[in-house]
GROMACS .gro file of N, CA and C in nm:
model
  357
    1GLN      N    1  -5.517   0.895  43.442
    1GLN     CA    2  -5.540   0.932  43.304
    1GLN      C    3  -5.676   0.882  43.255
    2VAL      N    4  -5.736   0.955  43.163
    2VAL     CA    5  -5.862   0.919  43.102
    2VAL      C    6  -5.839   0.896  42.954
    3HIS      N    7  -5.896   0.789  42.902
    3HIS     CA    8  -5.884   0.759  42.761
    3HIS      C    9  -6.020   0.730  42.701
    4LEU      N   10  -6.042   0.778  42.579
    4LEU     CA   11  -6.159   0.746  42.501
    4LEU      C   12  -6.112   0.672  42.376
    5VAL      N   13  -6.171   0.558  42.349
    5VAL     CA   14  -6.130   0.476  42.236
    5VAL      C   15  -6.250   0.447  42.148
    6GLU      N   16  -6.244   0.494  42.022
    6GLU     CA   17  -6.350   0.470  41.926
    6GLU      C   18  -6.326   0.341  41.850
    7SER      N   19  -6.434   0.281  41.804
    7SER     CA   20  -6.427   0.164  41.719
    7SER      C   21  -6.551   0.157  41.633
    8GLY      N   22  -6.547   0.076  41.529
    8GLY     CA   23  -6.663   0.053  41.445
    8GLY      C   24  -6.659   0.120  41.309
    9GLY      N   25  -6.559   0.201  41.283
    9GLY     CA   26  -6.549   0.265  41.153
    9GLY      C   27  -6.510   0.167  41.045
   10GLY      N   28  -6.520   0.212  40.921
   10GLY     CA   29  -6.485   0.126  40.810
   10GLY      C   30  -6.538   0.180  40.679
   11LEU      N   31  -6.536   0.094  40.579
   11LEU     CA   32  -6.583   0.127  40.445
   11LEU      C   33  -6.720   0.064  40.424
   12VAL      N   34  -6.814   0.144  40.376
   12VAL     CA   35  -6.950   0.096  40.353
   12VAL      C   36  -7.006   0.160  40.227
   13GLN      N   37  -7.094   0.089  40.161
   13GLN     CA   38  -7.160   0.142  40.041
   13GLN      C   39  -7.266   0.245  40.080
   14SER      N   40  -7.292   0.336  39.988
   14SER     CA   41  -7.398   0.433  40.009
   14SER      C   42  -7.530   0.362  40.041
   15GLY      N   43  -7.598   0.410  40.145
   15GLY     CA   44  -7.721   0.347  40.189
   15GLY      C   45  -7.702   0.245  40.299
   16GLY      N   46  -7.578   0.210  40.328
   16GLY     CA   47  -7.549   0.112  40.430
   16GLY      C   48  -7.548   0.170  40.570
   17SER      N   49  -7.508   0.087  40.666
   17SER     CA   50  -7.510   0.126  40.806
   17SER      C   51  -7.381   0.090  40.876
   18LEU      N   52  -7.348   0.166  40.978
   18LEU     CA   53  -7.237   0.138  41.067
   18LEU      C   54  -7.277   0.177  41.208
   19ARG      N   55  -7.217   0.111  41.305
   19ARG     CA   56  -7.238   0.145  41.444
   19ARG      C   57  -7.104   0.174  41.509
   20LEU      N   58  -7.086   0.297  41.554
   20LEU     CA   59  -6.964   0.338  41.620
   20LEU      C   60  -6.979   0.325  41.771
   21SER      N   61  -6.871   0.290  41.837
   21SER     CA   62  -6.868   0.281  41.982
   21SER      C   63  -6.751   0.361  42.035
   22CYS      N   64  -6.766   0.414  42.154
   22CYS     CA   65  -6.658   0.486  42.221
   22CYS      C   66  -6.664   0.454  42.369
   23ALA      N   67  -6.561   0.392  42.418
   23ALA     CA   68  -6.554   0.351  42.558
   23ALA      C   69  -6.455   0.438  42.635
   24ALA      N   70  -6.498   0.487  42.749
   24ALA     CA   71  -6.414   0.568  42.835
   24ALA      C   72  -6.355   0.483  42.946
   25SER      N   73  -6.229   0.507  42.976
   25SER     CA   74  -6.162   0.435  43.084
   25SER      C   75  -6.074   0.532  43.161
   26GLY      N   76  -6.042   0.497  43.284
   26GLY     CA   77  -5.959   0.581  43.366
   26GLY      C   78  -6.026   0.614  43.498
   27THR      N   79  -5.975   0.718  43.562
   27THR     CA   80  -6.026   0.759  43.692
   27THR      C   81  -6.104   0.889  43.680
   28PHE      N   82  -6.232   0.883  43.713
   28PHE     CA   83  -6.319   0.999  43.712
   28PHE      C   84  -6.442   0.967  43.795
   29ALA      N   85  -6.511   1.073  43.837
   29ALA     CA   86  -6.630   1.053  43.920
   29ALA      C   87  -6.748   1.004  43.836
   30SER      N   88  -6.770   1.070  43.724
   30SER     CA   89  -6.878   1.034  43.634
   30SER      C   90  -6.858   1.109  43.503
   31ILE      N   91  -6.944   1.082  43.407
   31ILE     CA   92  -6.940   1.149  43.278
   31ILE      C   93  -7.067   1.228  43.260
   32ASN      N   94  -7.051   1.355  43.226
   32ASN     CA   95  -7.167   1.438  43.197
   32ASN      C   96  -7.212   1.412  43.053
   33THR      N   97  -7.194   1.506  42.965
   33THR     CA   98  -7.235   1.485  42.827
   33THR      C   99  -7.129   1.406  42.750
   34MET      N  100  -7.174   1.334  42.649
   34MET     CA  101  -7.086   1.267  42.555
   34MET      C  102  -7.134   1.301  42.415
   35GLY      N  103  -7.042   1.304  42.322
   35GLY     CA  104  -7.082   1.343  42.188
   35GLY      C  105  -6.995   1.283  42.080
   36TRP      N  106  -7.041   1.300  41.957
   36TRP     CA  107  -6.969   1.260  41.838
   36TRP      C  108  -6.949   1.380  41.748
   37TYR      N  109  -6.828   1.397  41.700
   37TYR     CA  110  -6.793   1.499  41.603
   37TYR      C  111  -6.732   1.431  41.482
   38ARG      N  112  -6.724   1.504  41.372
   38ARG     CA  113  -6.659   1.448  41.255
   38ARG      C  114  -6.584   1.557  41.180
   39GLN      N  115  -6.482   1.516  41.108
   39GLN     CA  116  -6.405   1.609  41.028
   39GLN      C  117  -6.374   1.546  40.893
   40ALA      N  118  -6.425   1.606  40.788
   40ALA     CA  119  -6.400   1.562  40.653
   40ALA      C  120  -6.279   1.636  40.597
   41PRO      N  121  -6.214   1.580  40.495
   41PRO     CA  122  -6.098   1.647  40.435
   41PRO      C  123  -6.131   1.789  40.389
   42GLY      N  124  -6.048   1.885  40.430
   42GLY     CA  125  -6.067   2.023  40.390
   42GLY      C  126  -6.176   2.097  40.463
   43LYS      N  127  -6.237   2.035  40.563
   43LYS     CA  128  -6.344   2.098  40.637
   43LYS      C  129  -6.313   2.103  40.786
   44GLN      N  130  -6.383   2.191  40.855
   44GLN     CA  131  -6.366   2.202  41.000
   44GLN      C  132  -6.441   2.090  41.071
   45ARG      N  133  -6.396   2.061  41.191
   45ARG     CA  134  -6.465   1.961  41.271
   45ARG      C  135  -6.603   2.014  41.309
   46GLU      N  136  -6.703   1.927  41.300
   46GLU     CA  137  -6.839   1.967  41.328
   46GLU      C  138  -6.908   1.869  41.422
   47LEU      N  139  -7.003   1.919  41.497
   47LEU     CA  140  -7.081   1.836  41.586
   47LEU      C  141  -7.176   1.748  41.506
   48VAL      N  142  -7.179   1.620  41.539
   48VAL     CA  143  -7.274   1.527  41.481
   48VAL      C  144  -7.393   1.509  41.575
   49ALA      N  145  -7.364   1.476  41.699
   49ALA     CA  146  -7.468   1.455  41.799
   49ALA      C  147  -7.407   1.455  41.937
   50HIS      N  148  -7.486   1.490  42.036
   50HIS     CA  149  -7.442   1.473  42.173
   50HIS      C  150  -7.558   1.425  42.259
   51ILE      N  151  -7.524   1.369  42.374
   51ILE     CA  152  -7.624   1.312  42.461
   51ILE      C  153  -7.588   1.342  42.605
   52THR      N  154  -7.686   1.381  42.684
   52THR     CA  155  -7.663   1.411  42.824
   52THR      C  156  -7.662   1.282  42.906
   53LYS      N  157  -7.625   1.294  43.032
   53LYS     CA  158  -7.619   1.178  43.119
   53LYS      C  159  -7.754   1.111  43.133
   54LEU      N  160  -7.861   1.190  43.127
   54LEU     CA  161  -7.996   1.136  43.143
   54LEU      C  162  -8.061   1.099  43.010
   55GLY      N  163  -7.990   1.117  42.900
   55GLY     CA  164  -8.040   1.071  42.772
   55GLY      C  165  -8.094   1.176  42.678
   56GLY      N  166  -8.089   1.303  42.714
   56GLY     CA  167  -8.130   1.407  42.623
   56GLY      C  168  -8.035   1.417  42.505
   57THR      N  169  -8.087   1.434  42.384
   57THR     CA  170  -8.004   1.430  42.264
   57THR      C  171  -8.020   1.554  42.179
   58ASN      N  172  -7.918   1.578  42.097
   58ASN     CA  173  -7.920   1.685  41.999
   58ASN      C  174  -7.842   1.638  41.878
   59TYR      N  175  -7.894   1.669  41.758
   59TYR     CA  176  -7.833   1.623  41.634
   59TYR      C  177  -7.811   1.737  41.538
   60ALA      N  178  -7.707   1.724  41.457
   60ALA     CA  179  -7.691   1.814  41.345
   60ALA      C  180  -7.804   1.791  41.246
   61ASP      N  181  -7.847   1.898  41.179
   61ASP     CA  182  -7.957   1.885  41.084
   61ASP      C  183  -7.927   1.783  40.974
   62SER      N  184  -7.802   1.772  40.936
   62SER     CA  185  -7.763   1.685  40.826
   62SER      C  186  -7.778   1.536  40.858
   63VAL      N  187  -7.790   1.501  40.985
   63VAL     CA  188  -7.799   1.359  41.022
   63VAL      C  189  -7.929   1.322  41.090
   64LYS      N  190  -8.015   1.418  41.115
   64LYS     CA  191  -8.143   1.390  41.181
   64LYS      C  192  -8.224   1.289  41.099
   65GLY      N  193  -8.278   1.192  41.169
   65GLY     CA  194  -8.356   1.089  41.103
   65GLY      C  195  -8.274   0.973  41.051
   66ARG      N  196  -8.142   0.988  41.047
   66ARG     CA  197  -8.054   0.882  40.998
   66ARG      C  198  -7.962   0.826  41.106
   67PHE      N  199  -7.915   0.913  41.195
   67PHE     CA  200  -7.823   0.872  41.300
   67PHE      C  201  -7.894   0.872  41.435
   68THR      N  202  -7.851   0.783  41.523
   68THR     CA  203  -7.904   0.777  41.658
   68THR      C  204  -7.789   0.764  41.757
   69ILE      N  205  -7.782   0.854  41.853
   69ILE     CA  206  -7.682   0.847  41.957
   69ILE      C  207  -7.744   0.785  42.082
   70SER      N  208  -7.667   0.704  42.151
   70SER     CA  209  -7.714   0.642  42.274
   70SER      C  210  -7.594   0.619  42.366
   71ARG      N  211  -7.621   0.582  42.489
   71ARG     CA  212  -7.512   0.558  42.583
   71ARG      C  213  -7.551   0.452  42.683
   72ASP      N  214  -7.451   0.385  42.735
   72ASP     CA  215  -7.465   0.287  42.841
   72ASP      C  216  -7.380   0.336  42.956
   73ASN      N  217  -7.443   0.396  43.055
   73ASN     CA  218  -7.368   0.455  43.165
   73ASN      C  219  -7.291   0.352  43.247
   74ALA      N  220  -7.346   0.232  43.258
   74ALA     CA  221  -7.278   0.127  43.333
   74ALA      C  222  -7.146   0.088  43.267
   75LYS      N  223  -7.139   0.101  43.135
   75LYS     CA  224  -7.019   0.066  43.060
   75LYS      C  225  -6.935   0.187  43.021
   76ASN      N  226  -6.980   0.308  43.059
   76ASN     CA  227  -6.911   0.431  43.021
   76ASN      C  228  -6.886   0.437  42.871
   77THR      N  229  -6.989   0.405  42.796
   77THR     CA  230  -6.977   0.393  42.651
   77THR      C  231  -7.087   0.471  42.581
   78VAL      N  232  -7.050   0.537  42.472
   78VAL     CA  233  -7.146   0.607  42.387
   78VAL      C  234  -7.143   0.542  42.250
   79TYR      N  235  -7.259   0.536  42.184
   79TYR     CA  236  -7.272   0.472  42.055
   79TYR      C  237  -7.329   0.571  41.953
   80LEU      N  238  -7.301   0.546  41.828
   80LEU     CA  239  -7.362   0.621  41.720
   80LEU      C  240  -7.404   0.522  41.612
   81GLN      N  241  -7.534   0.499  41.601
   81GLN     CA  242  -7.588   0.415  41.496
   81GLN      C  243  -7.611   0.502  41.373
   82MET      N  244  -7.548   0.467  41.263
   82MET     CA  245  -7.555   0.546  41.141
   82MET      C  246  -7.622   0.463  41.032
   83ASN      N  247  -7.737   0.509  40.987
   83ASN     CA  248  -7.812   0.442  40.881
   83ASN      C  249  -7.822   0.532  40.759
   84SER      N  250  -7.856   0.473  40.647
   84SER     CA  251  -7.872   0.548  40.522
   84SER      C  252  -7.753   0.637  40.495
   85LEU      N  253  -7.635   0.581  40.506
   85LEU     CA  254  -7.513   0.659  40.492
   85LEU      C  255  -7.496   0.713  40.351
   86LYS      N  256  -7.440   0.832  40.344
   86LYS     CA  257  -7.415   0.901  40.219
   86LYS      C  258  -7.266   0.927  40.203
   87PRO      N  259  -7.218   0.947  40.080
   87PRO     CA  260  -7.077   0.982  40.063
   87PRO      C  261  -7.035   1.106  40.142
   88ASP      N  262  -7.127   1.200  40.161
   88ASP     CA  263  -7.096   1.320  40.238
   88ASP      C  264  -7.072   1.291  40.386
   89ASP      N  265  -7.106   1.171  40.431
   89ASP     CA  266  -7.079   1.133  40.569
   89ASP      C  267  -6.935   1.089  40.589
   90THR      N  268  -6.860   1.074  40.481
   90THR     CA  269  -6.721   1.033  40.491
   90THR      C  270  -6.641   1.133  40.573
   91ALA      N  271  -6.576   1.085  40.677
   91ALA     CA  272  -6.501   1.171  40.768
   91ALA      C  273  -6.434   1.085  40.873
   92ILE      N  274  -6.347   1.148  40.950
   92ILE     CA  275  -6.300   1.086  41.072
   92ILE      C  276  -6.397   1.126  41.182
   93TYR      N  277  -6.446   1.028  41.254
   93TYR     CA  278  -6.542   1.052  41.361
   93TYR      C  279  -6.473   1.043  41.496
   94TYR      N  280  -6.493   1.146  41.577
   94TYR     CA  281  -6.431   1.156  41.708
   94TYR      C  282  -6.540   1.158  41.816
   95CYS      N  283  -6.517   1.085  41.922
   95CYS     CA  284  -6.606   1.101  42.036
   95CYS      C  285  -6.541   1.192  42.138
   96ASN      N  286  -6.623   1.257  42.218
   96ASN     CA  287  -6.571   1.336  42.328
   96ASN      C  288  -6.661   1.318  42.449
   97ALA      N  289  -6.607   1.356  42.564
   97ALA     CA  290  -6.681   1.340  42.688
   97ALA      C  291  -6.643   1.450  42.785
   98LEU      N  292  -6.744   1.503  42.852
   98LEU     CA  293  -6.722   1.598  42.960
   98LEU      C  294  -6.714   1.517  43.088
   99MET      N  295  -6.593   1.504  43.140
   99MET     CA  296  -6.567   1.421  43.256
   99MET      C  297  -6.581   1.503  43.383
  100ILE      N  298  -6.646   1.445  43.482
  100ILE     CA  299  -6.666   1.510  43.611
  100ILE      C  300  -6.570   1.451  43.713
  101PHE      N  301  -6.490   1.537  43.774
  101PHE     CA  302  -6.399   1.497  43.880
  101PHE      C  303  -6.452   1.555  44.012
  102VAL      N  304  -6.368   1.573  44.111
  102VAL     CA  305  -6.415   1.616  44.242
  102VAL      C  306  -6.478   1.756  44.236
  103ASN      N  307  -6.404   1.852  44.182
  103ASN     CA  308  -6.452   1.989  44.176
  103ASN      C  309  -6.439   2.053  44.039
  104VAL      N  310  -6.398   1.977  43.940
  104VAL     CA  311  -6.376   2.032  43.808
  104VAL      C  312  -6.433   1.941  43.701
  105GLU      N  313  -6.446   1.996  43.581
  105GLU     CA  314  -6.488   1.922  43.464
  105GLU      C  315  -6.385   1.942  43.354
  106ARG      N  316  -6.357   1.838  43.281
  106ARG     CA  317  -6.262   1.845  43.171
  106ARG      C  318  -6.318   1.772  43.050
  107ILE      N  319  -6.287   1.824  42.932
  107ILE     CA  320  -6.330   1.763  42.807
  107ILE      C  321  -6.218   1.676  42.752
  108TYR      N  322  -6.250   1.553  42.716
  108TYR     CA  323  -6.155   1.460  42.658
  108TYR      C  324  -6.202   1.418  42.520
  109TRP      N  325  -6.105   1.389  42.435
  109TRP     CA  326  -6.131   1.348  42.298
  109TRP      C  327  -6.067   1.214  42.268
  110GLY      N  328  -6.136   1.134  42.187
  110GLY     CA  329  -6.077   1.013  42.136
  110GLY      C  330  -5.989   1.042  42.016
  111GLN      N  331  -5.921   0.940  41.966
  111GLN     CA  332  -5.829   0.958  41.854
  111GLN      C  333  -5.899   0.954  41.718
  112GLY      N  334  -6.022   0.910  41.715
  112GLY     CA  335  -6.099   0.910  41.591
  112GLY      C  336  -6.101   0.775  41.522
  113THR      N  337  -6.206   0.754  41.444
  113THR     CA  338  -6.219   0.635  41.362
  113THR      C  339  -6.270   0.677  41.224
  114GLN      N  340  -6.210   0.620  41.121
  114GLN     CA  341  -6.242   0.660  40.983
  114GLN      C  342  -6.369   0.593  40.935
  115VAL      N  343  -6.458   0.674  40.879
  115VAL     CA  344  -6.579   0.624  40.812
  115VAL      C  345  -6.572   0.669  40.667
  116THR      N  346  -6.578   0.573  40.576
  116THR     CA  347  -6.575   0.603  40.433
  116THR      C  348  -6.698   0.543  40.367
  117VAL      N  349  -6.774   0.626  40.298
  117VAL     CA  350  -6.896   0.583  40.231
  117VAL      C  351  -6.875   0.599  40.081
  118SER      N  352  -6.883   0.489  40.008
  118SER     CA  353  -6.863   0.491  39.865
  118SER      C  354  -6.997   0.500  39.792
  119SER      N  355  -6.991   0.550  39.668
  119SER     CA  356  -7.113   0.564  39.588
  119SER      C  357  -7.159   0.429  39.536
   0.00000   0.00000   0.00000
C-alpha cells in the first residue's frame, strides 16, 4: 500500500505564511510528478502547483510569486511554502503523487490538511 500524509495546515492571519509537507510511504519504484491541489467550500478542486522528479514546476496564476513548491526525493516528500496568504487561499489542501511501479503508474492522493486564512 502507498500512503500520502499531509501536515502543516492551520489558522493564520492574512499576510502570514505556512509550510505544508506531504510524505509518501509504502512500496513503489519511484515517484514521478508530485503536486498540491486545494478545494474551497462550494468550489471544485483546483491545481495549486506541481513539480516533476527533476524539479520542473508549474503554478496556478493565483499563487505565482507567493507559493513555492519543492521536493526532497531522498525523503519522498513534497513541500509547499505559502507566503502572503489571503483569505481566498482558505481551503483543504491535498497532495498527490504519480507513483511509478514495475510497468504501471498510479495516482495517489493524501487526505488533505485544512488551511484557514483570517482577515
